[in-house]
Every structure is written in structure tokens, then in C-alpha cells.
């Protein structure tokens, strides 16, 4: 058996069903162009930084890139990836400064969604 099950006890003129859906049931809105551009810039900067860090750190960047660039990523996953790459950028000193600035731009744009 599939579909909705409705039990009605009393009342008059009972018609229709009111469905309430969580945000996950609705298709995601397209990301604003400014956010897409900021994510692309961050991705490019991370690929450049990746070549200058230890292999274990490069793997963290590799693991974070899909969560950052996919519009389908849940907000928690994207936030985790931003924190991970911001931490890497902060420990990279001057090399990481452009990445850190790009992370801040993306984070700021995400707060306006």
C-alpha cells in the first residue's frame, strides 16, 4: 500500500489535504551568480595551494572541493568543508591568505541564502 493515509473523525465539509513539506522536498533554488563566482575563485585558489602543501593536507583539500562546488551539498557539509580549508589556509601563512579571503567571501554569501 502506498500513498497518504487520512483518518477523519467528525467534522463537516472536510475537503482536501494540507501537505507541509520540509525544505528538502522542494528543489533547491539556483545559486546566485556572485556565489557561483566566489566558489569558482575559491576552488581555483585551493587547487593552487594544494600543490604547495603536504600530501595529507592536499587530501583534505581534495575531500573538501566537491562539497564546496556542488549546489546539492547540504549546508552542514559545505560549512564543514569551508572550516577545513580555512584552517589549512590559516596555517599556510602568506600562501593561504588569498584562500582565507575567498573562504570569507563564500561564507558571507552563503549567509544571505
mmCIF file with all atom_site columns, N, CA and C in Angstrom, residues 11-42:
data_model
loop_
_atom_site.group_PDB
_atom_site.id
_atom_site.type_symbol
_atom_site.label_atom_id
_atom_site.label_alt_id
_atom_site.label_comp_id
_atom_site.label_asym_id
_atom_site.label_entity_id
_atom_site.label_seq_id
_atom_site.pdbx_PDB_ins_code
_atom_site.Cartn_x
_atom_site.Cartn_y
_atom_site.Cartn_z
_atom_site.occupancy
_atom_site.B_iso_or_equiv
_atom_site.pdbx_formal_charge
_atom_site.auth_seq_id
_atom_site.auth_comp_id
_atom_site.auth_asym_id
_atom_site.auth_atom_id
_atom_site.pdbx_PDB_model_num
ATOM 1  N N  . UNK A 1 11 ? -16.586 16.281 12.081 1.00 0.00 ? 11 UNK A N  1
ATOM 2  C CA . UNK A 1 11 ? -16.387 17.494 11.300 1.00 0.00 ? 11 UNK A CA 1
ATOM 3  C C  . UNK A 1 11 ? -17.358 17.555 10.143 1.00 0.00 ? 11 UNK A C  1
ATOM 4  N N  . UNK A 1 12 ? -17.397 18.700 9.492  1.00 0.00 ? 12 UNK A N  1
ATOM 5  C CA . UNK A 1 12 ? -18.244 18.872 8.330  1.00 0.00 ? 12 UNK A CA 1
ATOM 6  C C  . UNK A 1 12 ? -17.457 19.575 7.246  1.00 0.00 ? 12 UNK A C  1
ATOM 7  N N  . UNK A 1 13 ? -17.857 19.359 6.026  1.00 0.00 ? 13 UNK A N  1
ATOM 8  C CA . UNK A 1 13 ? -17.202 19.975 4.862  1.00 0.00 ? 13 UNK A CA 1
ATOM 9  C C  . UNK A 1 13 ? -15.695 19.731 4.843  1.00 0.00 ? 13 UNK A C  1
ATOM 10 N N  . UNK A 1 14 ? -15.286 18.536 5.210  1.00 0.00 ? 14 UNK A N  1
ATOM 11 C CA . UNK A 1 14 ? -13.865 18.181 5.187  1.00 0.00 ? 14 UNK A CA 1
ATOM 12 C C  . UNK A 1 14 ? -13.456 17.888 3.749  1.00 0.00 ? 14 UNK A C  1
ATOM 13 N N  . UNK A 1 15 ? -12.645 18.748 3.184  1.00 0.00 ? 15 UNK A N  1
ATOM 14 C CA . UNK A 1 15 ? -12.187 18.532 1.812  1.00 0.00 ? 15 UNK A CA 1
ATOM 15 C C  . UNK A 1 15 ? -10.700 18.812 1.723  1.00 0.00 ? 15 UNK A C  1
ATOM 16 N N  . UNK A 1 16 ? -10.019 18.002 0.979  1.00 0.00 ? 16 UNK A N  1
ATOM 17 C CA . UNK A 1 16 ? -8.611  18.237 0.688  1.00 0.00 ? 16 UNK A CA 1
ATOM 18 C C  . UNK A 1 16 ? -7.670  17.849 1.822  1.00 0.00 ? 16 UNK A C  1
ATOM 19 N N  . UNK A 1 17 ? -6.419  17.838 1.496  1.00 0.00 ? 17 UNK A N  1
ATOM 20 C CA . UNK A 1 17 ? -5.355  17.521 2.440  1.00 0.00 ? 17 UNK A CA 1
ATOM 21 C C  . UNK A 1 17 ? -4.347  18.660 2.391  1.00 0.00 ? 17 UNK A C  1
ATOM 22 N N  . UNK A 1 18 ? -3.927  19.107 3.535  1.00 0.00 ? 18 UNK A N  1
ATOM 23 C CA . UNK A 1 18 ? -2.901  20.152 3.576  1.00 0.00 ? 18 UNK A CA 1
ATOM 24 C C  . UNK A 1 18 ? -1.548  19.479 3.775  1.00 0.00 ? 18 UNK A C  1
ATOM 25 N N  . UNK A 1 19 ? -0.713  19.546 2.772  1.00 0.00 ? 19 UNK A N  1
ATOM 26 C CA . UNK A 1 19 ? 0.617   18.954 2.852  1.00 0.00 ? 19 UNK A CA 1
ATOM 27 C C  . UNK A 1 19 ? 1.621   20.005 3.292  1.00 0.00 ? 19 UNK A C  1
ATOM 28 N N  . UNK A 1 20 ? 2.452   19.626 4.236  1.00 0.00 ? 20 UNK A N  1
ATOM 29 C CA . UNK A 1 20 ? 3.529   20.520 4.663  1.00 0.00 ? 20 UNK A CA 1
ATOM 30 C C  . UNK A 1 20 ? 4.838   19.800 4.394  1.00 0.00 ? 20 UNK A C  1
ATOM 31 N N  . UNK A 1 21 ? 5.657   20.422 3.590  1.00 0.00 ? 21 UNK A N  1
ATOM 32 C CA . UNK A 1 21 ? 6.910   19.807 3.184  1.00 0.00 ? 21 UNK A CA 1
ATOM 33 C C  . UNK A 1 21 ? 8.074   20.548 3.808  1.00 0.00 ? 21 UNK A C  1
ATOM 34 N N  . UNK A 1 22 ? 9.093   19.777 4.127  1.00 0.00 ? 22 UNK A N  1
ATOM 35 C CA . UNK A 1 22 ? 10.324  20.423 4.587  1.00 0.00 ? 22 UNK A CA 1
ATOM 36 C C  . UNK A 1 22 ? 11.054  20.972 3.372  1.00 0.00 ? 22 UNK A C  1
ATOM 37 N N  . UNK A 1 23 ? 12.048  21.799 3.598  1.00 0.00 ? 23 UNK A N  1
ATOM 38 C CA . UNK A 1 23 ? 12.809  22.390 2.504  1.00 0.00 ? 23 UNK A CA 1
ATOM 39 C C  . UNK A 1 23 ? 13.439  21.344 1.609  1.00 0.00 ? 23 UNK A C  1
ATOM 40 N N  . UNK A 1 24 ? 13.772  20.171 2.156  1.00 0.00 ? 24 UNK A N  1
ATOM 41 C CA . UNK A 1 24 ? 14.415  19.131 1.357  1.00 0.00 ? 24 UNK A CA 1
ATOM 42 C C  . UNK A 1 24 ? 13.482  18.580 0.285  1.00 0.00 ? 24 UNK A C  1
ATOM 43 N N  . UNK A 1 25 ? 12.188  18.691 0.473  1.00 0.00 ? 25 UNK A N  1
ATOM 44 C CA . UNK A 1 25 ? 11.252  18.151 -0.505 1.00 0.00 ? 25 UNK A CA 1
ATOM 45 C C  . UNK A 1 25 ? 11.120  19.053 -1.721 1.00 0.00 ? 25 UNK A C  1
ATOM 46 N N  . UNK A 1 26 ? 11.504  20.299 -1.590 1.00 0.00 ? 26 UNK A N  1
ATOM 47 C CA . UNK A 1 26 ? 11.416  21.235 -2.700 1.00 0.00 ? 26 UNK A CA 1
ATOM 48 C C  . UNK A 1 26 ? 12.763  21.315 -3.409 1.00 0.00 ? 26 UNK A C  1
ATOM 49 N N  . UNK A 1 27 ? 12.742  21.479 -4.711 1.00 0.00 ? 27 UNK A N  1
ATOM 50 C CA . UNK A 1 27 ? 14.013  21.610 -5.409 1.00 0.00 ? 27 UNK A CA 1
ATOM 51 C C  . UNK A 1 27 ? 14.762  22.856 -4.944 1.00 0.00 ? 27 UNK A C  1
ATOM 52 N N  . UNK A 1 28 ? 16.066  22.744 -4.913 1.00 0.00 ? 28 UNK A N  1
ATOM 53 C CA . UNK A 1 28 ? 16.892  23.865 -4.467 1.00 0.00 ? 28 UNK A CA 1
ATOM 54 C C  . UNK A 1 28 ? 16.804  25.016 -5.464 1.00 0.00 ? 28 UNK A C  1
ATOM 55 N N  . UNK A 1 29 ? 16.833  26.216 -4.928 1.00 0.00 ? 29 UNK A N  1
ATOM 56 C CA . UNK A 1 29 ? 16.858  27.400 -5.781 1.00 0.00 ? 29 UNK A CA 1
ATOM 57 C C  . UNK A 1 29 ? 18.254  27.510 -6.391 1.00 0.00 ? 29 UNK A C  1
ATOM 58 N N  . UNK A 1 30 ? 18.367  27.999 -7.606 1.00 0.00 ? 30 UNK A N  1
ATOM 59 C CA . UNK A 1 30 ? 19.695  28.160 -8.186 1.00 0.00 ? 30 UNK A CA 1
ATOM 60 C C  . UNK A 1 30 ? 20.506  29.164 -7.364 1.00 0.00 ? 30 UNK A C  1
ATOM 61 N N  . UNK A 1 31 ? 21.777  28.883 -7.271 1.00 0.00 ? 31 UNK A N  1
ATOM 62 C CA . UNK A 1 31 ? 22.661  29.763 -6.502 1.00 0.00 ? 31 UNK A CA 1
ATOM 63 C C  . UNK A 1 31 ? 22.835  31.085 -7.240 1.00 0.00 ? 31 UNK A C  1
ATOM 64 N N  . UNK A 1 32 ? 22.953  32.172 -6.488 1.00 0.00 ? 32 UNK A N  1
ATOM 65 C CA . UNK A 1 32 ? 23.184  33.474 -7.127 1.00 0.00 ? 32 UNK A CA 1
ATOM 66 C C  . UNK A 1 32 ? 24.522  33.473 -7.871 1.00 0.00 ? 32 UNK A C  1
ATOM 67 N N  . UNK A 1 33 ? 24.600  34.215 -8.975 1.00 0.00 ? 33 UNK A N  1
ATOM 68 C CA . UNK A 1 33 ? 25.842  34.260 -9.755 1.00 0.00 ? 33 UNK A CA 1
ATOM 69 C C  . UNK A 1 33 ? 27.056  34.688 -8.917 1.00 0.00 ? 33 UNK A C  1
ATOM 70 N N  . UNK A 1 34 ? 26.877  35.619 -7.996 1.00 0.00 ? 34 UNK A N  1
ATOM 71 C CA . UNK A 1 34 ? 28.014  36.066 -7.172 1.00 0.00 ? 34 UNK A CA 1
ATOM 72 C C  . UNK A 1 34 ? 28.552  34.915 -6.332 1.00 0.00 ? 34 UNK A C  1
ATOM 73 N N  . UNK A 1 35 ? 27.672  34.058 -5.831 1.00 0.00 ? 35 UNK A N  1
ATOM 74 C CA . UNK A 1 35 ? 28.118  32.906 -5.043 1.00 0.00 ? 35 UNK A CA 1
ATOM 75 C C  . UNK A 1 35 ? 28.859  31.913 -5.924 1.00 0.00 ? 35 UNK A C  1
ATOM 76 N N  . UNK A 1 36 ? 28.320  31.651 -7.099 1.00 0.00 ? 36 UNK A N  1
ATOM 77 C CA . UNK A 1 36 ? 28.985  30.722 -8.024 1.00 0.00 ? 36 UNK A CA 1
ATOM 78 C C  . UNK A 1 36 ? 30.377  31.215 -8.395 1.00 0.00 ? 36 UNK A C  1
ATOM 79 N N  . UNK A 1 37 ? 30.496  32.504 -8.643 1.00 0.00 ? 37 UNK A N  1
ATOM 80 C CA . UNK A 1 37 ? 31.801  33.084 -8.976 1.00 0.00 ? 37 UNK A CA 1
ATOM 81 C C  . UNK A 1 37 ? 32.760  32.979 -7.794 1.00 0.00 ? 37 UNK A C  1
ATOM 82 N N  . UNK A 1 38 ? 32.274  33.246 -6.595 1.00 0.00 ? 38 UNK A N  1
ATOM 83 C CA . UNK A 1 38 ? 33.126  33.173 -5.408 1.00 0.00 ? 38 UNK A CA 1
ATOM 84 C C  . UNK A 1 38 ? 33.590  31.740 -5.156 1.00 0.00 ? 38 UNK A C  1
ATOM 85 N N  . UNK A 1 39 ? 32.706  30.779 -5.372 1.00 0.00 ? 39 UNK A N  1
ATOM 86 C CA . UNK A 1 39 ? 33.083  29.369 -5.193 1.00 0.00 ? 39 UNK A CA 1
ATOM 87 C C  . UNK A 1 39 ? 34.101  28.954 -6.242 1.00 0.00 ? 39 UNK A C  1
ATOM 88 N N  . UNK A 1 40 ? 33.923  29.409 -7.472 1.00 0.00 ? 40 UNK A N  1
ATOM 89 C CA . UNK A 1 40 ? 34.887  29.080 -8.533 1.00 0.00 ? 40 UNK A CA 1
ATOM 90 C C  . UNK A 1 40 ? 36.261  29.675 -8.209 1.00 0.00 ? 40 UNK A C  1
ATOM 91 N N  . UNK A 1 41 ? 36.278  30.917 -7.745 1.00 0.00 ? 41 UNK A N  1
ATOM 92 C CA . UNK A 1 41 ? 37.549  31.546 -7.366 1.00 0.00 ? 41 UNK A CA 1
ATOM 93 C C  . UNK A 1 41 ? 38.204  30.770 -6.226 1.00 0.00 ? 41 UNK A C  1
ATOM 94 N N  . UNK A 1 42 ? 37.416  30.393 -5.217 1.00 0.00 ? 42 UNK A N  1
ATOM 95 C CA . UNK A 1 42 ? 37.949  29.624 -4.091 1.00 0.00 ? 42 UNK A CA 1
ATOM 96 C C  . UNK A 1 42 ? 38.499  28.289 -4.578 1.00 0.00 ? 42 UNK A C  1
#
